[in-house]
Amino acid sequence: MPAIRYAAAALLAGFFSQGASAACYLVYSADQQIIYRSQRPPVDLARQVHETLPRTVPGGTLVFSLDNYGCELEINRLPASASMAGTSAQPARMTPRRARADRS
């Protein structure tokens, strides 16, 4: 009997852990236009959404679903500075340019 309880507990834990991740993320702009749709989150979900989304899309709304229907075709109209917000990639380093000879 205890083996059945452990199996049931493991099965329940598996169901609840799977529900923590979304299959499709949608971001609506302030004028209710879809500006982002992907299976990858548009912002860093390690922080709370109300802290990160307003920096990326002021007045925007994030909607996520467990269903990935329609999410195969990605849309990314986020501002260029925000497009890397959900990734761990490092931004490119700025290198100084030399002054042109015809300018003082």
Backbone as XML, in Angstrom:
<?xml version="1.0"?>
<chain id="A" units="angstrom">
  <residue number="1" name="MET">
    <atom name="N" x="0.796" y="-1.202" z="0.000"/>
    <atom name="CA" x="0.000" y="0.000" z="0.000"/>
    <atom name="C" x="0.847" y="1.280" z="0.000"/>
  </residue>
  <residue number="2" name="PRO">
    <atom name="N" x="1.959" y="1.328" z="0.776"/>
    <atom name="CA" x="2.765" y="2.550" z="0.753"/>
    <atom name="C" x="3.345" y="2.854" z="-0.628"/>
  </residue>
  <residue number="3" name="ALA">
    <atom name="N" x="3.630" y="1.829" z="-1.431"/>
    <atom name="CA" x="4.182" y="2.066" z="-2.764"/>
    <atom name="C" x="3.179" y="2.807" z="-3.635"/>
  </residue>
  <residue number="4" name="ILE">
    <atom name="N" x="1.899" y="2.503" z="-3.479"/>
    <atom name="CA" x="0.865" y="3.190" z="-4.252"/>
    <atom name="C" x="0.788" y="4.649" z="-3.836"/>
  </residue>
  <residue number="5" name="ARG">
    <atom name="N" x="0.933" y="4.928" z="-2.574"/>
    <atom name="CA" x="0.902" y="6.319" z="-2.094"/>
    <atom name="C" x="2.069" y="7.121" z="-2.664"/>
  </residue>
  <residue number="6" name="TYR">
    <atom name="N" x="3.261" y="6.501" z="-2.674"/>
    <atom name="CA" x="4.421" y="7.196" z="-3.232"/>
    <atom name="C" x="4.250" y="7.446" z="-4.727"/>
  </residue>
  <residue number="7" name="ALA">
    <atom name="N" x="3.712" y="6.468" z="-5.438"/>
    <atom name="CA" x="3.486" y="6.633" z="-6.876"/>
    <atom name="C" x="2.461" y="7.733" z="-7.131"/>
  </residue>
  <residue number="8" name="ALA">
    <atom name="N" x="1.410" y="7.771" z="-6.321"/>
    <atom name="CA" x="0.386" y="8.811" z="-6.482"/>
    <atom name="C" x="0.971" y="10.190" z="-6.178"/>
  </residue>
  <residue number="9" name="ALA">
    <atom name="N" x="1.796" y="10.266" z="-5.140"/>
    <atom name="CA" x="2.421" y="11.547" z="-4.790"/>
    <atom name="C" x="3.360" y="12.009" z="-5.909"/>
  </residue>
  <residue number="10" name="ALA">
    <atom name="N" x="4.125" y="11.092" z="-6.486"/>
    <atom name="CA" x="5.031" y="11.457" z="-7.578"/>
    <atom name="C" x="4.247" y="11.909" z="-8.806"/>
  </residue>
  <residue number="11" name="LEU">
    <atom name="N" x="3.137" y="11.256" z="-9.088"/>
    <atom name="CA" x="2.305" y="11.634" z="-10.227"/>
    <atom name="C" x="1.711" y="13.023" z="-10.027"/>
  </residue>
  <residue number="12" name="LEU">
    <atom name="N" x="1.211" y="13.312" z="-8.846"/>
    <atom name="CA" x="0.668" y="14.641" z="-8.552"/>
    <atom name="C" x="1.747" y="15.720" z="-8.646"/>
  </residue>
  <residue number="13" name="ALA">
    <atom name="N" x="2.931" y="15.414" z="-8.140"/>
    <atom name="CA" x="4.024" y="16.386" z="-8.217"/>
    <atom name="C" x="4.383" y="16.676" z="-9.673"/>
  </residue>
  <residue number="14" name="GLY">
    <atom name="N" x="4.348" y="15.662" z="-10.503"/>
    <atom name="CA" x="4.628" y="15.859" z="-11.919"/>
    <atom name="C" x="3.598" y="16.748" z="-12.594"/>
  </residue>
  <residue number="15" name="PHE">
    <atom name="N" x="2.325" y="16.578" z="-12.233"/>
    <atom name="CA" x="1.279" y="17.426" z="-12.810"/>
    <atom name="C" x="1.454" y="18.879" z="-12.402"/>
  </residue>
  <residue number="16" name="PHE">
    <atom name="N" x="1.758" y="19.110" z="-11.135"/>
    <atom name="CA" x="1.882" y="20.487" z="-10.677"/>
    <atom name="C" x="3.148" y="21.162" z="-11.188"/>
  </residue>
  <residue number="17" name="SER">
    <atom name="N" x="4.237" y="20.436" z="-11.327"/>
    <atom name="CA" x="5.463" y="21.057" z="-11.818"/>
    <atom name="C" x="5.345" y="21.406" z="-13.299"/>
  </residue>
  <residue number="18" name="GLN">
    <atom name="N" x="4.586" y="20.641" z="-14.056"/>
    <atom name="CA" x="4.422" y="20.933" z="-15.465"/>
    <atom name="C" x="3.595" y="22.201" z="-15.668"/>
  </residue>
  <residue number="19" name="GLY">
    <atom name="N" x="2.684" y="22.504" z="-14.800"/>
    <atom name="CA" x="1.836" y="23.680" z="-14.934"/>
    <atom name="C" x="2.560" y="24.983" z="-14.686"/>
  </residue>
  <residue number="20" name="ALA">
    <atom name="N" x="3.783" y="24.928" z="-14.199"/>
    <atom name="CA" x="4.518" y="26.144" z="-13.899"/>
    <atom name="C" x="5.111" y="26.798" z="-15.140"/>
  </residue>
  <residue number="21" name="SER">
    <atom name="N" x="5.193" y="26.082" z="-16.237"/>
    <atom name="CA" x="5.750" y="26.672" z="-17.443"/>
    <atom name="C" x="4.659" y="26.878" z="-18.481"/>
  </residue>
  <residue number="22" name="ALA">
    <atom name="N" x="4.784" y="27.942" z="-19.243"/>
    <atom name="CA" x="3.788" y="28.260" z="-20.269"/>
    <atom name="C" x="4.273" y="27.765" z="-21.627"/>
  </residue>
  <residue number="23" name="ALA">
    <atom name="N" x="3.350" y="27.564" z="-22.524"/>
    <atom name="CA" x="3.694" y="27.118" z="-23.865"/>
    <atom name="C" x="3.715" y="28.279" z="-24.851"/>
  </residue>
  <residue number="24" name="CYS">
    <atom name="N" x="2.999" y="29.364" z="-24.552"/>
    <atom name="CA" x="2.937" y="30.492" z="-25.474"/>
    <atom name="C" x="2.817" y="31.794" z="-24.681"/>
  </residue>
  <residue number="25" name="TYR">
    <atom name="N" x="3.638" y="32.770" z="-25.060"/>
    <atom name="CA" x="3.618" y="34.084" z="-24.421"/>
    <atom name="C" x="3.161" y="35.112" z="-25.447"/>
  </residue>
  <residue number="26" name="LEU">
    <atom name="N" x="2.219" y="35.957" z="-25.058"/>
    <atom name="CA" x="1.725" y="37.047" z="-25.902"/>
    <atom name="C" x="1.898" y="38.352" z="-25.137"/>
  </residue>
  <residue number="27" name="VAL">
    <atom name="N" x="2.374" y="39.370" z="-25.821"/>
    <atom name="CA" x="2.464" y="40.700" z="-25.230"/>
    <atom name="C" x="1.635" y="41.632" z="-26.090"/>
  </residue>
  <residue number="28" name="TYR">
    <atom name="N" x="0.707" y="42.320" z="-25.443"/>
    <atom name="CA" x="-0.128" y="43.320" z="-26.101"/>
    <atom name="C" x="0.406" y="44.691" z="-25.748"/>
  </residue>
  <residue number="29" name="SER">
    <atom name="N" x="0.459" y="45.591" z="-26.716"/>
    <atom name="CA" x="0.892" y="46.961" z="-26.469"/>
    <atom name="C" x="-0.232" y="47.715" z="-25.770"/>
  </residue>
  <residue number="30" name="ALA">
    <atom name="N" x="0.029" y="48.971" z="-25.436"/>
    <atom name="CA" x="-0.987" y="49.787" z="-24.757"/>
    <atom name="C" x="-2.235" y="49.972" z="-25.621"/>
  </residue>
  <residue number="31" name="ASP">
    <atom name="N" x="-2.080" y="49.923" z="-26.954"/>
    <atom name="CA" x="-3.245" y="50.059" z="-27.835"/>
    <atom name="C" x="-3.809" y="48.700" z="-28.277"/>
  </residue>
  <residue number="32" name="GLN">
    <atom name="N" x="-3.502" y="47.660" z="-27.493"/>
    <atom name="CA" x="-4.047" y="46.305" z="-27.656"/>
    <atom name="C" x="-3.650" y="45.614" z="-28.957"/>
  </residue>
  <residue number="33" name="GLN">
    <atom name="N" x="-2.481" y="45.931" z="-29.479"/>
    <atom name="CA" x="-1.943" y="45.247" z="-30.654"/>
    <atom name="C" x="-0.943" y="44.191" z="-30.179"/>
  </residue>
  <residue number="34" name="ILE">
    <atom name="N" x="-0.950" y="43.016" z="-30.805"/>
    <atom name="CA" x="0.021" y="41.985" z="-30.438"/>
    <atom name="C" x="1.387" y="42.418" z="-30.958"/>
  </residue>
  <residue number="35" name="ILE">
    <atom name="N" x="2.342" y="42.553" z="-30.040"/>
    <atom name="CA" x="3.687" y="42.940" z="-30.446"/>
    <atom name="C" x="4.701" y="41.837" z="-30.169"/>
  </residue>
  <residue number="36" name="TYR">
    <atom name="N" x="4.280" y="40.774" z="-29.479"/>
    <atom name="CA" x="5.183" y="39.659" z="-29.208"/>
    <atom name="C" x="4.368" y="38.387" z="-29.052"/>
  </residue>
  <residue number="37" name="ARG">
    <atom name="N" x="4.814" y="37.340" z="-29.747"/>
    <atom name="CA" x="4.206" y="36.016" z="-29.584"/>
    <atom name="C" x="5.314" y="35.000" z="-29.802"/>
  </residue>
  <residue number="38" name="SER">
    <atom name="N" x="5.553" y="34.163" z="-28.794"/>
    <atom name="CA" x="6.627" y="33.187" z="-28.884"/>
    <atom name="C" x="6.472" y="32.146" z="-27.789"/>
  </residue>
  <residue number="39" name="GLN">
    <atom name="N" x="7.226" y="31.072" z="-27.931"/>
    <atom name="CA" x="7.272" y="30.062" z="-26.888"/>
    <atom name="C" x="8.333" y="30.400" z="-25.850"/>
  </residue>
  <residue number="40" name="ARG">
    <atom name="N" x="9.122" y="31.440" z="-26.101"/>
    <atom name="CA" x="10.113" y="31.931" z="-25.146"/>
    <atom name="C" x="9.557" y="33.157" z="-24.423"/>
  </residue>
  <residue number="41" name="PRO">
    <atom name="N" x="9.788" y="33.299" z="-23.147"/>
    <atom name="CA" x="9.267" y="34.473" z="-22.442"/>
    <atom name="C" x="9.951" y="35.759" z="-22.916"/>
  </residue>
  <residue number="42" name="PRO">
    <atom name="N" x="9.197" y="36.856" z="-23.007"/>
    <atom name="CA" x="9.770" y="38.116" z="-23.491"/>
    <atom name="C" x="10.563" y="38.871" z="-22.439"/>
  </residue>
  <residue number="43" name="VAL">
    <atom name="N" x="10.376" y="38.540" z="-21.180"/>
    <atom name="CA" x="11.074" y="39.215" z="-20.088"/>
    <atom name="C" x="11.654" y="38.158" z="-19.164"/>
  </residue>
  <residue number="44" name="ASP">
    <atom name="N" x="12.519" y="38.572" z="-18.280"/>
    <atom name="CA" x="13.134" y="37.676" z="-17.307"/>
    <atom name="C" x="12.077" y="37.280" z="-16.279"/>
  </residue>
  <residue number="45" name="LEU">
    <atom name="N" x="11.692" y="36.010" z="-16.272"/>
    <atom name="CA" x="10.653" y="35.558" z="-15.352"/>
    <atom name="C" x="11.203" y="35.209" z="-13.979"/>
  </residue>
  <residue number="46" name="ALA">
    <atom name="N" x="12.500" y="35.399" z="-13.766"/>
    <atom name="CA" x="13.054" y="35.224" z="-12.433"/>
    <atom name="C" x="12.590" y="36.369" z="-11.526"/>
  </residue>
  <residue number="47" name="ARG">
    <atom name="N" x="12.230" y="37.487" z="-12.139"/>
    <atom name="CA" x="11.686" y="38.631" z="-11.400"/>
    <atom name="C" x="10.189" y="38.683" z="-11.623"/>
  </residue>
  <residue number="48" name="GLN">
    <atom name="N" x="9.487" y="39.466" z="-10.862"/>
    <atom name="CA" x="8.042" y="39.580" z="-11.012"/>
    <atom name="C" x="7.706" y="40.366" z="-12.278"/>
  </residue>
  <residue number="49" name="VAL">
    <atom name="N" x="6.642" y="39.937" z="-12.947"/>
    <atom name="CA" x="6.269" y="40.529" z="-14.235"/>
    <atom name="C" x="5.963" y="42.017" z="-14.091"/>
  </residue>
  <residue number="50" name="HIS">
    <atom name="N" x="5.352" y="42.433" z="-13.002"/>
    <atom name="CA" x="5.030" y="43.857" z="-12.858"/>
    <atom name="C" x="6.277" y="44.723" z="-12.708"/>
  </residue>
  <residue number="51" name="GLU">
    <atom name="N" x="7.434" y="44.109" z="-12.459"/>
    <atom name="CA" x="8.687" y="44.857" z="-12.398"/>
    <atom name="C" x="9.373" y="44.928" z="-13.762"/>
  </residue>
  <residue number="52" name="THR">
    <atom name="N" x="9.259" y="43.873" z="-14.557"/>
    <atom name="CA" x="10.018" y="43.799" z="-15.805"/>
    <atom name="C" x="9.241" y="44.254" z="-17.037"/>
  </residue>
  <residue number="53" name="LEU">
    <atom name="N" x="7.968" y="43.938" z="-17.130"/>
    <atom name="CA" x="7.209" y="44.258" z="-18.339"/>
    <atom name="C" x="7.053" y="45.756" z="-18.576"/>
  </residue>
  <residue number="54" name="PRO">
    <atom name="N" x="6.765" y="46.586" z="-17.570"/>
    <atom name="CA" x="6.647" y="48.026" z="-17.835"/>
    <atom name="C" x="7.934" y="48.659" z="-18.368"/>
  </residue>
  <residue number="55" name="ARG">
    <atom name="N" x="9.083" y="48.086" z="-18.034"/>
    <atom name="CA" x="10.343" y="48.598" z="-18.590"/>
    <atom name="C" x="10.461" y="48.251" z="-20.061"/>
  </residue>
  <residue number="56" name="THR">
    <atom name="N" x="9.918" y="47.103" z="-20.431"/>
    <atom name="CA" x="10.002" y="46.640" z="-21.815"/>
    <atom name="C" x="8.915" y="47.252" z="-22.675"/>
  </residue>
  <residue number="57" name="VAL">
    <atom name="N" x="7.674" y="47.180" z="-22.205"/>
    <atom name="CA" x="6.517" y="47.682" z="-22.945"/>
    <atom name="C" x="5.654" y="48.498" z="-21.985"/>
  </residue>
  <residue number="58" name="PRO">
    <atom name="N" x="5.866" y="49.802" z="-21.886"/>
    <atom name="CA" x="5.040" y="50.614" z="-20.994"/>
    <atom name="C" x="3.564" y="50.521" z="-21.381"/>
  </residue>
  <residue number="59" name="GLY">
    <atom name="N" x="2.727" y="50.187" z="-20.423"/>
    <atom name="CA" x="1.296" y="50.046" z="-20.673"/>
    <atom name="C" x="0.925" y="48.721" z="-21.309"/>
  </residue>
  <residue number="60" name="GLY">
    <atom name="N" x="1.893" y="47.822" z="-21.468"/>
    <atom name="CA" x="1.646" y="46.535" z="-22.113"/>
    <atom name="C" x="1.074" y="45.501" z="-21.165"/>
  </residue>
  <residue number="61" name="THR">
    <atom name="N" x="0.607" y="44.419" z="-21.754"/>
    <atom name="CA" x="0.015" y="43.316" z="-20.998"/>
    <atom name="C" x="0.644" y="42.019" z="-21.470"/>
  </residue>
  <residue number="62" name="LEU">
    <atom name="N" x="1.039" y="41.160" z="-20.517"/>
    <atom name="CA" x="1.578" y="39.849" z="-20.830"/>
    <atom name="C" x="0.515" y="38.803" z="-20.563"/>
  </residue>
  <residue number="63" name="VAL">
    <atom name="N" x="0.267" y="37.959" z="-21.549"/>
    <atom name="CA" x="-0.685" y="36.865" z="-21.416"/>
    <atom name="C" x="0.061" y="35.591" z="-21.766"/>
  </residue>
  <residue number="64" name="PHE">
    <atom name="N" x="-0.081" y="34.546" z="-20.945"/>
    <atom name="CA" x="0.552" y="33.279" z="-21.290"/>
    <atom name="C" x="-0.449" y="32.160" z="-21.154"/>
  </residue>
  <residue number="65" name="SER">
    <atom name="N" x="-0.198" y="31.117" z="-21.930"/>
    <atom name="CA" x="-1.134" y="30.012" z="-22.018"/>
    <atom name="C" x="-0.371" y="28.702" z="-22.045"/>
  </residue>
  <residue number="66" name="LEU">
    <atom name="N" x="-1.002" y="27.632" z="-21.588"/>
    <atom name="CA" x="-0.415" y="26.306" z="-21.687"/>
    <atom name="C" x="-0.589" y="25.733" z="-23.088"/>
  </residue>
  <residue number="67" name="ASP">
    <atom name="N" x="-1.476" y="26.315" z="-23.869"/>
    <atom name="CA" x="-1.738" y="25.878" z="-25.233"/>
    <atom name="C" x="-0.818" y="26.635" z="-26.177"/>
  </residue>
  <residue number="68" name="ASN">
    <atom name="N" x="-0.155" y="25.936" z="-27.089"/>
    <atom name="CA" x="0.744" y="26.629" z="-28.009"/>
    <atom name="C" x="0.129" y="26.821" z="-29.390"/>
  </residue>
  <residue number="69" name="TYR">
    <atom name="N" x="-1.186" y="26.723" z="-29.507"/>
    <atom name="CA" x="-1.855" y="26.914" z="-30.790"/>
    <atom name="C" x="-1.640" y="28.342" z="-31.288"/>
  </residue>
  <residue number="70" name="GLY">
    <atom name="N" x="-1.130" y="28.480" z="-32.495"/>
    <atom name="CA" x="-0.874" y="29.792" z="-33.086"/>
    <atom name="C" x="0.457" y="30.391" z="-32.694"/>
  </residue>
  <residue number="71" name="CYS">
    <atom name="N" x="1.177" y="29.727" z="-31.826"/>
    <atom name="CA" x="2.437" y="30.274" z="-31.339"/>
    <atom name="C" x="3.624" y="29.840" z="-32.203"/>
  </residue>
  <residue number="72" name="GLU">
    <atom name="N" x="3.359" y="28.992" z="-33.192"/>
    <atom name="CA" x="4.440" y="28.525" z="-34.062"/>
    <atom name="C" x="5.015" y="29.670" z="-34.885"/>
  </residue>
  <residue number="73" name="LEU">
    <atom name="N" x="4.173" y="30.615" z="-35.265"/>
    <atom name="CA" x="4.613" y="31.786" z="-36.022"/>
    <atom name="C" x="4.942" y="32.894" z="-35.025"/>
  </residue>
  <residue number="74" name="GLU">
    <atom name="N" x="6.221" y="33.139" z="-34.829"/>
    <atom name="CA" x="6.634" y="34.119" z="-33.829"/>
    <atom name="C" x="6.484" y="35.541" z="-34.348"/>
  </residue>
  <residue number="75" name="ILE">
    <atom name="N" x="6.159" y="36.434" z="-33.428"/>
    <atom name="CA" x="6.092" y="37.875" z="-33.689"/>
    <atom name="C" x="6.981" y="38.533" z="-32.651"/>
  </residue>
  <residue number="76" name="ASN">
    <atom name="N" x="7.868" y="39.417" z="-33.081"/>
    <atom name="CA" x="8.702" y="40.157" z="-32.137"/>
    <atom name="C" x="8.832" y="41.590" z="-32.626"/>
  </residue>
  <residue number="77" name="ARG">
    <atom name="N" x="7.960" y="42.444" z="-32.118"/>
    <atom name="CA" x="8.009" y="43.875" z="-32.422"/>
    <atom name="C" x="8.372" y="44.671" z="-31.170"/>
  </residue>
  <residue number="78" name="LEU">
    <atom name="N" x="9.083" y="44.023" z="-30.272"/>
    <atom name="CA" x="9.535" y="44.707" z="-29.067"/>
    <atom name="C" x="10.630" y="45.691" z="-29.439"/>
  </residue>
  <residue number="79" name="PRO">
    <atom name="N" x="10.801" y="46.749" z="-28.651"/>
    <atom name="CA" x="11.901" y="47.677" z="-28.909"/>
    <atom name="C" x="13.231" y="46.930" z="-28.913"/>
  </residue>
  <residue number="80" name="ALA">
    <atom name="N" x="14.188" y="47.384" z="-29.690"/>
    <atom name="CA" x="15.478" y="46.691" z="-29.838"/>
    <atom name="C" x="16.170" y="46.478" z="-28.503"/>
  </residue>
  <residue number="81" name="SER">
    <atom name="N" x="16.092" y="47.436" z="-27.606"/>
    <atom name="CA" x="16.753" y="47.285" z="-26.306"/>
    <atom name="C" x="16.061" y="46.242" z="-25.445"/>
  </residue>
  <residue number="82" name="ALA">
    <atom name="N" x="14.784" y="45.972" z="-25.701"/>
    <atom name="CA" x="14.045" y="45.011" z="-24.893"/>
    <atom name="C" x="14.055" y="43.618" z="-25.485"/>
  </residue>
  <residue number="83" name="SER">
    <atom name="N" x="14.500" y="43.468" z="-26.704"/>
    <atom name="CA" x="14.416" y="42.162" z="-27.347"/>
    <atom name="C" x="15.328" y="41.140" z="-26.706"/>
  </residue>
  <residue number="84" name="MET">
    <atom name="N" x="16.342" y="41.580" z="-25.971"/>
    <atom name="CA" x="17.238" y="40.653" z="-25.296"/>
    <atom name="C" x="16.926" y="40.542" z="-23.815"/>
  </residue>
  <residue number="85" name="ALA">
    <atom name="N" x="15.816" y="41.123" z="-23.369"/>
    <atom name="CA" x="15.509" y="41.137" z="-21.941"/>
    <atom name="C" x="15.313" y="39.752" z="-21.375"/>
  </residue>
  <residue number="86" name="GLY">
    <atom name="N" x="14.763" y="38.830" z="-22.151"/>
    <atom name="CA" x="14.501" y="37.495" z="-21.648"/>
    <atom name="C" x="15.628" y="36.515" z="-21.874"/>
  </residue>
  <residue number="87" name="THR">
    <atom name="N" x="16.743" y="36.964" z="-22.430"/>
    <atom name="CA" x="17.844" y="36.064" z="-22.715"/>
    <atom name="C" x="19.009" y="36.365" z="-21.798"/>
  </residue>
  <residue number="88" name="SER">
    <atom name="N" x="19.935" y="35.454" z="-21.765"/>
    <atom name="CA" x="21.120" y="35.662" z="-20.940"/>
    <atom name="C" x="22.299" y="36.156" z="-21.762"/>
  </residue>
  <residue number="89" name="ALA">
    <atom name="N" x="22.066" y="36.485" z="-23.023"/>
    <atom name="CA" x="23.149" y="36.958" z="-23.890"/>
    <atom name="C" x="23.652" y="38.317" z="-23.411"/>
  </residue>
  <residue number="90" name="GLN">
    <atom name="N" x="24.930" y="38.521" z="-23.548"/>
    <atom name="CA" x="25.535" y="39.785" z="-23.153"/>
    <atom name="C" x="25.405" y="40.782" z="-24.291"/>
  </residue>
  <residue number="91" name="PRO">
    <atom name="N" x="25.117" y="42.048" z="-23.991"/>
    <atom name="CA" x="25.040" y="43.046" z="-25.065"/>
    <atom name="C" x="26.419" y="43.291" z="-25.671"/>
  </residue>
  <residue number="92" name="ALA">
    <atom name="N" x="26.420" y="43.727" z="-26.901"/>
    <atom name="CA" x="27.674" y="44.006" z="-27.585"/>
    <atom name="C" x="28.378" y="45.182" z="-26.920"/>
  </residue>
  <residue number="93" name="ARG">
    <atom name="N" x="29.673" y="45.106" z="-26.852"/>
    <atom name="CA" x="30.440" y="46.194" z="-26.241"/>
    <atom name="C" x="30.676" y="47.288" z="-27.261"/>
  </residue>
  <residue number="94" name="MET">
    <atom name="N" x="30.619" y="48.511" z="-26.776"/>
    <atom name="CA" x="30.848" y="49.663" z="-27.640"/>
    <atom name="C" x="32.350" y="49.865" z="-27.777"/>
  </residue>
  <residue number="95" name="THR">
    <atom name="N" x="32.815" y="50.088" z="-28.997"/>
    <atom name="CA" x="34.222" y="50.380" z="-29.224"/>
    <atom name="C" x="34.323" y="51.808" z="-29.730"/>
  </residue>
  <residue number="96" name="PRO">
    <atom name="N" x="35.264" y="52.565" z="-29.229"/>
    <atom name="CA" x="35.384" y="53.961" z="-29.669"/>
    <atom name="C" x="35.820" y="54.029" z="-31.127"/>
  </residue>
  <residue number="97" name="ARG">
    <atom name="N" x="35.283" y="55.019" z="-31.825"/>
    <atom name="CA" x="35.647" y="55.233" z="-33.228"/>
    <atom name="C" x="36.661" y="56.361" z="-33.311"/>
  </residue>
  <residue number="98" name="ARG">
    <atom name="N" x="37.532" y="56.240" z="-34.282"/>
    <atom name="CA" x="38.495" y="57.320" z="-34.489"/>
    <atom name="C" x="37.811" y="58.468" z="-35.202"/>
  </residue>
  <residue number="99" name="ALA">
    <atom name="N" x="38.242" y="59.675" z="-34.929"/>
    <atom name="CA" x="37.703" y="60.853" z="-35.602"/>
    <atom name="C" x="38.118" y="60.836" z="-37.073"/>
  </residue>
  <residue number="100" name="ARG">
    <atom name="N" x="37.210" y="61.286" z="-37.913"/>
    <atom name="CA" x="37.542" y="61.356" z="-39.345"/>
    <atom name="C" x="38.504" y="62.487" z="-39.589"/>
  </residue>
  <residue number="101" name="ALA">
    <atom name="N" x="39.332" y="62.318" z="-40.605"/>
    <atom name="CA" x="40.374" y="63.307" z="-40.902"/>
    <atom name="C" x="39.789" y="64.651" z="-41.341"/>
  </residue>
  <residue number="102" name="ASP">
    <atom name="N" x="38.595" y="64.641" z="-41.964"/>
    <atom name="CA" x="38.021" y="65.893" z="-42.463"/>
    <atom name="C" x="37.268" y="66.658" z="-41.380"/>
  </residue>
  <residue number="103" name="ARG">
    <atom name="N" x="37.200" y="66.110" z="-40.178"/>
    <atom name="CA" x="36.538" y="66.813" z="-39.062"/>
    <atom name="C" x="37.541" y="67.095" z="-37.976"/>
  </residue>
  <residue number="104" name="SER">
    <atom name="N" x="37.371" y="68.192" z="-37.297"/>
    <atom name="CA" x="38.317" y="68.538" z="-36.251"/>
    <atom name="C" x="37.856" y="68.101" z="-34.898"/>
  </residue>
</chain>
